[in-house]
PDB file of C-alpha atoms in Angstrom:
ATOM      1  CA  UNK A   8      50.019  70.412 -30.108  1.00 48.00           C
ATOM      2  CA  UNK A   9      49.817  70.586 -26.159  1.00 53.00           C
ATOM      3  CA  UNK A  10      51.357  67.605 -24.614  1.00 52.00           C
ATOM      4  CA  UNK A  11      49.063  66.491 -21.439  1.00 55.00           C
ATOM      5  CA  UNK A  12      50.327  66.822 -17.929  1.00 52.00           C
ATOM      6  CA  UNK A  13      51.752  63.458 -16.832  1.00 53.00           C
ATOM      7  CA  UNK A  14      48.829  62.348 -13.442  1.00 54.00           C
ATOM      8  CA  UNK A  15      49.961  63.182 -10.375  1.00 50.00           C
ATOM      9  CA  UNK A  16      52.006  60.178  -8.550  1.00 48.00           C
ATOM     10  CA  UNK A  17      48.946  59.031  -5.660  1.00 49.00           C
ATOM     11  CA  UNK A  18      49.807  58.992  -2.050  1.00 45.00           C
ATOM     12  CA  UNK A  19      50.122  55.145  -1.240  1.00 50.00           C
ATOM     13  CA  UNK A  20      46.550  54.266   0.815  1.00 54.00           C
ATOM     14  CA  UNK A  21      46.366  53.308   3.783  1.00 58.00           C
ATOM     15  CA  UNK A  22      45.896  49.536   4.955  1.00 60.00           C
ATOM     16  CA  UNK A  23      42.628  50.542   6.943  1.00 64.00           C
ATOM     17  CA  UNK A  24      40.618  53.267   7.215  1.00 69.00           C
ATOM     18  CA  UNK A  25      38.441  52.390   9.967  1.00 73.00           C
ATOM     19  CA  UNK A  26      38.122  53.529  13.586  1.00 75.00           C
ATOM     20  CA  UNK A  27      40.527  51.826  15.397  1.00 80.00           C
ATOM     21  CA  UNK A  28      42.713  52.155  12.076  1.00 82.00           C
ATOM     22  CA  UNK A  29      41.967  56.177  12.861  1.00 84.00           C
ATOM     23  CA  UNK A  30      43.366  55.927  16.630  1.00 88.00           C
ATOM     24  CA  UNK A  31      46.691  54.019  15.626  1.00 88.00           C
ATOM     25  CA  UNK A  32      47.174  56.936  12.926  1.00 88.00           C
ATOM     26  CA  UNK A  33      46.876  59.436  15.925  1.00 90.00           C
ATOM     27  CA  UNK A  34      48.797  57.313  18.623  1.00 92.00           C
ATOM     28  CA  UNK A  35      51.431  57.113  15.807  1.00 91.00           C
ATOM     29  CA  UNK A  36      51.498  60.839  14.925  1.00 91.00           C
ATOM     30  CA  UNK A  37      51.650  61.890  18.862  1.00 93.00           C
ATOM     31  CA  UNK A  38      54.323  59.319  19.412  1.00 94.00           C
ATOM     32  CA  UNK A  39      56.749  60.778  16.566  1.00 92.00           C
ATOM     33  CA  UNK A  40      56.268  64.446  18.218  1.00 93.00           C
ATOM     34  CA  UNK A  41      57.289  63.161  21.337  1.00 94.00           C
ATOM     35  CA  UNK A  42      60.211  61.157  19.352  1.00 92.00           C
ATOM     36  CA  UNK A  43      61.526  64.024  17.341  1.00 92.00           C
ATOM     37  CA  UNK A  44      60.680  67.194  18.994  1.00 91.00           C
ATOM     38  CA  UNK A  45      62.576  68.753  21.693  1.00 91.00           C
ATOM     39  CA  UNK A  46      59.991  71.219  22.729  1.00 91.00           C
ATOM     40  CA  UNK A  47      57.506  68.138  22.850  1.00 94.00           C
ATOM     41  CA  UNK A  48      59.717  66.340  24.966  1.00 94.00           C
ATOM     42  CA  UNK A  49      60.609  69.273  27.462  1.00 93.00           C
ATOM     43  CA  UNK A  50      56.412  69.393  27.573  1.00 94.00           C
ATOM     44  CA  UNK A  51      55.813  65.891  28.588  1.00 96.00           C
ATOM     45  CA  UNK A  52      58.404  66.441  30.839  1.00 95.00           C
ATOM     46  CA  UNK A  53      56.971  69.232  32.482  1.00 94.00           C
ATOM     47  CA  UNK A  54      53.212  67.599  32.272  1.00 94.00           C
ATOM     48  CA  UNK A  55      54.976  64.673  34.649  1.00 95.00           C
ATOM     49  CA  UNK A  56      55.556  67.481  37.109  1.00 93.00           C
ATOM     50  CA  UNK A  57      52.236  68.728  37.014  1.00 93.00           C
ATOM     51  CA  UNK A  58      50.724  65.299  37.940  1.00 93.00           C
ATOM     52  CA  UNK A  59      53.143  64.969  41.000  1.00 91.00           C
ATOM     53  CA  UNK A  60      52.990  68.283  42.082  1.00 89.00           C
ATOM     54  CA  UNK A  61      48.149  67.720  41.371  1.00 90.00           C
ATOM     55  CA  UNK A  62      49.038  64.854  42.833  1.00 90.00           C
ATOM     56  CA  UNK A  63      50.281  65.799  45.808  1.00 86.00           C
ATOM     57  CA  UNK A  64      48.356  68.698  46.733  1.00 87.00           C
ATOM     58  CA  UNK A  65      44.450  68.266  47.338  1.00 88.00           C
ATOM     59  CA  UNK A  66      43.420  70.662  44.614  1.00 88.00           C
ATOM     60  CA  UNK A  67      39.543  71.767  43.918  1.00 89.00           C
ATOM     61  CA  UNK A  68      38.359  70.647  40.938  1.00 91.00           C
ATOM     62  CA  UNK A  69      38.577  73.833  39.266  1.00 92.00           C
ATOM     63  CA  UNK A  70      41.777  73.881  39.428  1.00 91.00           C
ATOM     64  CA  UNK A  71      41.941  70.028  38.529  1.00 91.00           C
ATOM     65  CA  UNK A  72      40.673  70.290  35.686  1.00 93.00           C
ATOM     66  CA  UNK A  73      42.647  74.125  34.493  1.00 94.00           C
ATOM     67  CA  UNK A  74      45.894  71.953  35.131  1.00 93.00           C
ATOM     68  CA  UNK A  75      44.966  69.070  33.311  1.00 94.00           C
ATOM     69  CA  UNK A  76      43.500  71.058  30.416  1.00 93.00           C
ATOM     70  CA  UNK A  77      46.264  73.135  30.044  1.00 93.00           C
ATOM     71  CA  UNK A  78      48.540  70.581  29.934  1.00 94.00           C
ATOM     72  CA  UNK A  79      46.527  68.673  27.209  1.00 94.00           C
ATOM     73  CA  UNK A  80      46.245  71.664  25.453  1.00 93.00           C
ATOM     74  CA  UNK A  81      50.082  72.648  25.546  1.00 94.00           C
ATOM     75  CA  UNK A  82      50.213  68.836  23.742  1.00 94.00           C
ATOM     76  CA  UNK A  83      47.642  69.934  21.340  1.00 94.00           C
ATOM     77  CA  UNK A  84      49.484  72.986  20.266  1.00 92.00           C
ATOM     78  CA  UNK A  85      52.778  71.540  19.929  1.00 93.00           C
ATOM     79  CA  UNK A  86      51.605  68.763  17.518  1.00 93.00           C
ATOM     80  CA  UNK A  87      50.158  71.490  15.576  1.00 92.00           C
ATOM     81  CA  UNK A  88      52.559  73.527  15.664  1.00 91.00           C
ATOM     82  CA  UNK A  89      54.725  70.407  14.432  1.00 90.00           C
ATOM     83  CA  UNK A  90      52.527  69.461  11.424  1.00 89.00           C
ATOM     84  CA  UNK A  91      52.519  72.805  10.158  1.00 88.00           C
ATOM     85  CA  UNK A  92      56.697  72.776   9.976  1.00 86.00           C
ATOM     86  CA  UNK A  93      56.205  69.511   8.722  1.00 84.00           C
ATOM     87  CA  UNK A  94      53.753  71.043   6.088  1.00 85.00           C
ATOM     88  CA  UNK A  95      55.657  74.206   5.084  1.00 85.00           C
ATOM     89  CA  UNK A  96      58.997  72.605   4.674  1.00 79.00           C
ATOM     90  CA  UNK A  97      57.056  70.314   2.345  1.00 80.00           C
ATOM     91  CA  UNK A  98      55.836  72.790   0.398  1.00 78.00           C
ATOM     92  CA  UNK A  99      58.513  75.469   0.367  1.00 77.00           C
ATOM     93  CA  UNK A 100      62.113  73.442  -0.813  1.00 72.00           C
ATOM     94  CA  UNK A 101      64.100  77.095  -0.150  1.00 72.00           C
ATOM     95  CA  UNK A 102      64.502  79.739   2.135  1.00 69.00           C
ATOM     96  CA  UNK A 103      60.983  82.121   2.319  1.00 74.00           C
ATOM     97  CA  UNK A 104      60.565  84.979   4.476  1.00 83.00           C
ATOM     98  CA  UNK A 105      56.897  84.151   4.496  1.00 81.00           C
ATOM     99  CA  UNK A 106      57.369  80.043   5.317  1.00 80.00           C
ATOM    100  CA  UNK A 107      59.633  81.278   8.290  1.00 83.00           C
ATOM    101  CA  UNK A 108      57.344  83.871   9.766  1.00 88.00           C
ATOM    102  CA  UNK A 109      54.615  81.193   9.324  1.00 85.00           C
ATOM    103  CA  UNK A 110      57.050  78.679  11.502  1.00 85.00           C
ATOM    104  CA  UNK A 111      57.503  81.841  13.908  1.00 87.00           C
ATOM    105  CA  UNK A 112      53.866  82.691  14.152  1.00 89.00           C
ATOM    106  CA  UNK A 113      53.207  78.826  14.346  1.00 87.00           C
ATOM    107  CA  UNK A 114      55.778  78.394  17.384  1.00 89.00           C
ATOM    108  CA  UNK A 115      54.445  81.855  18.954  1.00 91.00           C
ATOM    109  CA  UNK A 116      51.279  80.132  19.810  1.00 89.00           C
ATOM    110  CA  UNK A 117      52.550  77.497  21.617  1.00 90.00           C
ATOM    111  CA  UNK A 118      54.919  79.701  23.750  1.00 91.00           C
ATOM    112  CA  UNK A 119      51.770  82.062  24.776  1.00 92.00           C
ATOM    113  CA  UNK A 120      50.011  79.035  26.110  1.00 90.00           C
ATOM    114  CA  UNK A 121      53.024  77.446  27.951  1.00 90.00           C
ATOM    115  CA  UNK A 122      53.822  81.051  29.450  1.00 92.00           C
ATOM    116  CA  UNK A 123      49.839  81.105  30.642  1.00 92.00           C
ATOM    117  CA  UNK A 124      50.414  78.059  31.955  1.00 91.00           C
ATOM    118  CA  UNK A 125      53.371  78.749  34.487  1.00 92.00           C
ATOM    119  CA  UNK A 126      51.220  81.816  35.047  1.00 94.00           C
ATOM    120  CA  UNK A 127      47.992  79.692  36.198  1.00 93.00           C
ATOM    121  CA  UNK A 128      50.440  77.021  37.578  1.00 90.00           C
ATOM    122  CA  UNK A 129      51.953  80.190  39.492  1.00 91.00           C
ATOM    123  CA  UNK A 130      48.533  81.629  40.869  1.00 92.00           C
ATOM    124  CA  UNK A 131      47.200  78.185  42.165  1.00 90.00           C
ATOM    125  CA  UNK A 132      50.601  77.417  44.372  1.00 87.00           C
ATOM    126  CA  UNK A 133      49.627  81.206  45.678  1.00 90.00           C
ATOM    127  CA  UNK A 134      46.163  80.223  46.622  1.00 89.00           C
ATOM    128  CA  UNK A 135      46.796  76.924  48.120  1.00 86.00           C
ATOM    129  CA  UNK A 136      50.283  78.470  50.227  1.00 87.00           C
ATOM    130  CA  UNK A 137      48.691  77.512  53.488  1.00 86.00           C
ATOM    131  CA  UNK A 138      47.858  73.844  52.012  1.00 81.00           C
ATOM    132  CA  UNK A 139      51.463  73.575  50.940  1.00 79.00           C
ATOM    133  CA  UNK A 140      52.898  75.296  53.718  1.00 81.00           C
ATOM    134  CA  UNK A 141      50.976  72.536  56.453  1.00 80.00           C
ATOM    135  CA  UNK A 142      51.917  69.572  54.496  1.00 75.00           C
ATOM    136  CA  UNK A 143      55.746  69.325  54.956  1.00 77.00           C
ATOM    137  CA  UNK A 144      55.369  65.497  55.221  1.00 79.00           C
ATOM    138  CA  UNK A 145      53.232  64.597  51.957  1.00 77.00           C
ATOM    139  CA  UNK A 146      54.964  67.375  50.154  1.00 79.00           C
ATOM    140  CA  UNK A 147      58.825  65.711  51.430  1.00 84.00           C
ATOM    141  CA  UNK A 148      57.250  62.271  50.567  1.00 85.00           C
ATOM    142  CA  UNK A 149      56.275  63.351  47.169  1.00 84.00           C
ATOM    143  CA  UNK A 150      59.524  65.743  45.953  1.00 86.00           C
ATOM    144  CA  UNK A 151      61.534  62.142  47.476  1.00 90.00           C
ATOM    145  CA  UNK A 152      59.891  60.053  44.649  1.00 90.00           C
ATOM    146  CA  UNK A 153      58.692  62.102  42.265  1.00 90.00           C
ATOM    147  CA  UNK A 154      61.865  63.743  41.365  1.00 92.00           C
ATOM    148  CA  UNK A 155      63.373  60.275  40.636  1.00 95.00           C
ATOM    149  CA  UNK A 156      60.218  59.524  38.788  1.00 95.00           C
ATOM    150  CA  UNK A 157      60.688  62.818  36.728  1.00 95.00           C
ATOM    151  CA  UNK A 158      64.885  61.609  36.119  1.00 95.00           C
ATOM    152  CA  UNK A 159      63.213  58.399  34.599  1.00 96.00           C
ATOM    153  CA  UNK A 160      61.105  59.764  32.538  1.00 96.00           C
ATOM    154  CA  UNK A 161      63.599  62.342  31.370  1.00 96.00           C
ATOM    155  CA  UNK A 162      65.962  59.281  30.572  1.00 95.00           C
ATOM    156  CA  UNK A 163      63.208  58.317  28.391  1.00 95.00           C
ATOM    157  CA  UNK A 164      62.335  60.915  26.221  1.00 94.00           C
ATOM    158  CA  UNK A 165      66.616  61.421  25.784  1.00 93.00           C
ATOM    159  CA  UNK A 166      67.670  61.842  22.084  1.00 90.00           C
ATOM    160  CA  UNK A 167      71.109  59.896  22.893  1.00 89.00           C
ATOM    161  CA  UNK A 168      71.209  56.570  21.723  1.00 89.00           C
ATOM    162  CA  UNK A 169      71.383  53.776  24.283  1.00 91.00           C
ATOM    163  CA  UNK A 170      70.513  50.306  24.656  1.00 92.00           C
ATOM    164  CA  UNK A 171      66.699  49.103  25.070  1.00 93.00           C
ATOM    165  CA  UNK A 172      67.838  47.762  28.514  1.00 95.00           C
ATOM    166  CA  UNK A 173      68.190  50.970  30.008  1.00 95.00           C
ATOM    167  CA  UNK A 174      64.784  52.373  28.831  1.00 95.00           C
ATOM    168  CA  UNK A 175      63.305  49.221  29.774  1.00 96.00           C
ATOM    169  CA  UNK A 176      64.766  49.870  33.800  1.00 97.00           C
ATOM    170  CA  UNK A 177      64.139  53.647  33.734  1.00 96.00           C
ATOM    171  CA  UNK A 178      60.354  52.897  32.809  1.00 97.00           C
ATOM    172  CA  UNK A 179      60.219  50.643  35.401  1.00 97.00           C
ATOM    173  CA  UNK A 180      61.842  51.961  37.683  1.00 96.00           C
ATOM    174  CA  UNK A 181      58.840  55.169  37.234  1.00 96.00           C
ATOM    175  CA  UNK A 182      56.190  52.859  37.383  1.00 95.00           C
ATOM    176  CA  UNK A 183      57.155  51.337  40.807  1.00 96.00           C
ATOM    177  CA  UNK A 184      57.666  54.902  41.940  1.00 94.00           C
ATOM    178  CA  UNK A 185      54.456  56.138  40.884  1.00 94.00           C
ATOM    179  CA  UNK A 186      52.920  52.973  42.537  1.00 94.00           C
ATOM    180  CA  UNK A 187      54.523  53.713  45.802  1.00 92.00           C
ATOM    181  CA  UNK A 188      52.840  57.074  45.943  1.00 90.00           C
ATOM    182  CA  UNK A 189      49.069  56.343  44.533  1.00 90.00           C
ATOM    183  CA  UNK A 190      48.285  54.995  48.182  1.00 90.00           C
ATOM    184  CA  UNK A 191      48.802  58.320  49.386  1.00 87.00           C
ATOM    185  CA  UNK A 192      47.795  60.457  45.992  1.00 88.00           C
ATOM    186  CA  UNK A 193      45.613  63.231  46.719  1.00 87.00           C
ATOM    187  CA  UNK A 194      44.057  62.966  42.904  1.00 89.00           C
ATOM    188  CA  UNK A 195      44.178  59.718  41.291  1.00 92.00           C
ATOM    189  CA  UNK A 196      43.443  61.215  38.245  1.00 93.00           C
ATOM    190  CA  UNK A 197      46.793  63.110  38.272  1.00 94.00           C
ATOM    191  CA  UNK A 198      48.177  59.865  39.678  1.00 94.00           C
ATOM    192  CA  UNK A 199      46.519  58.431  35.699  1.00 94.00           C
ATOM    193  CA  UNK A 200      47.767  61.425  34.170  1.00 95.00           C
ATOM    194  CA  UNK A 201      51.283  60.986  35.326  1.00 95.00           C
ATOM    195  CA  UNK A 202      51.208  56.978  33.837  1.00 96.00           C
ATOM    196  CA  UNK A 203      49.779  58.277  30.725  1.00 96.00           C
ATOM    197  CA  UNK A 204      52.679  60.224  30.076  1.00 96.00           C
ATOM    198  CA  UNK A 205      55.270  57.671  31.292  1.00 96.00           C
ATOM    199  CA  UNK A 206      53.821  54.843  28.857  1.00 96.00           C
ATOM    200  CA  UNK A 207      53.709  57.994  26.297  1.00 96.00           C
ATOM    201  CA  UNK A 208      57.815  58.540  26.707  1.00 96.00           C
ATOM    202  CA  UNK A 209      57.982  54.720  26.736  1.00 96.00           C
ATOM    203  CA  UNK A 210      56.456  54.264  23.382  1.00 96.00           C
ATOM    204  CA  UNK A 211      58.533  57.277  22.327  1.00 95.00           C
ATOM    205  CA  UNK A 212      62.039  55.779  23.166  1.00 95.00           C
ATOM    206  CA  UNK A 213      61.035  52.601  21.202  1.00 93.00           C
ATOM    207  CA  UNK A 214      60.548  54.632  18.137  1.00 93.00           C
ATOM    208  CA  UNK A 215      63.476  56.046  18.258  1.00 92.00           C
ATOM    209  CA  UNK A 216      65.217  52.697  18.575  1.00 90.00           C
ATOM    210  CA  UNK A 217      63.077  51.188  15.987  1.00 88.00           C
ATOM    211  CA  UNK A 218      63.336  54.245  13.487  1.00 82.00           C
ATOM    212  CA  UNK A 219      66.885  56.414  14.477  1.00 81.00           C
ATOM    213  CA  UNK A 220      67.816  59.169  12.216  1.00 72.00           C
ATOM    214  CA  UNK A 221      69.318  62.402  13.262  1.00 57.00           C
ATOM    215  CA  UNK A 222      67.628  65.325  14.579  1.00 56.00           C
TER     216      UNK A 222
END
């Protein structure tokens, strides 16, 4: 006599399933990349340069919109790249050649677009030399309190444990930074971009208070 299968245990549902439901789902998956992945975190980083350095420097809006699409699509990969680990180590409980070339393939990816990015990054610094070169002022006014604004935001995204005060200061302490250099932004939109990703590493530093575990 065959003895039935016991049913599969169900996933727990979800509390909503609507739209706005579907948004806090995504805001809450991006945040825990940002939260628990290093390479996500060195990212955002880097995507808070790109919006001081865009800006700073009047850009066309081809190259606008390369920067900002290659930074959002560096994001895109990462979290990706992220669920698939997530996925495999779910699936595979021991060591498989196959699950880690799937990891390495996975991670690959991302590295190909963040190496085309320094390479597009590269070529557009190149083209606009004479721009950069010929705006010594906006460019000192810019490194002055952007690279403070960058130290914040690193202090943010930090996997060290430290009190909420600090995080509190350090975001801040960006935001009246970046406010000090919208008057004189040449792209408000990388001026928005640069916000985005402060409130993102914001967010991401409560999580980790709210949910600490070790990396």
């Amino acid at each position: 006599m065959t003895v039935p299968a016991p049913p599969r245990p169900q996933f727990p549902s979800r509390r909503s399933n609507g739209l706005f439901a579907s948004f806090g789902h995504a805001w809450a998956g991006l945040i825990h990349t940002v939260a628990w992945q290093r390479n996500m975190r060195i990212h955002l980083i880097s995507g808070v340069l790109v919006g001081l350095v865009g800006s700073g420097i009047p850009l066309g809006l081809a190259e606008k919109v390369t920067l900002i699409f290659c930074v959002l699509l560096i994001f895109f990969a990462e979290i990706l790249n992220s669920a698939l680990e997530q996925l495999v180590d779910l699936a595979v409980q021991q060591f498989d050649e196959k699950a880690r070339l799937t990891k390495d393939a996975a991670a690959a990816g991302v590295l190909v677009l963040a190496g085309g990015t320094v390479v597009i990054f590269a070529a557009i610094l190149i083209n606009y030399w004479e721009t950069v070169r010929t705006s010594t002022d906006a460019i000192f006014r810019q490194v002055a309190l952007g690279l403070p604004l960058a130290g914040c935001a690193t202090v943010l995204v930090l996997p060290q444990p430290r009190p909420a005060a600090v995080d509190m200061l350090a975001f801040l302490l960006a935001l009246g930074l970046l406010a000090l250099t919208a008057p004189t932004s040449a792209s408000l939109v990388f001026t928005a971009l640069t916000a985005a990703l402060l409130v993102i590493a914001a967010a991401a530093a409560r999580e980790r208070r709210r949910h600490p575990r070790t990396e």
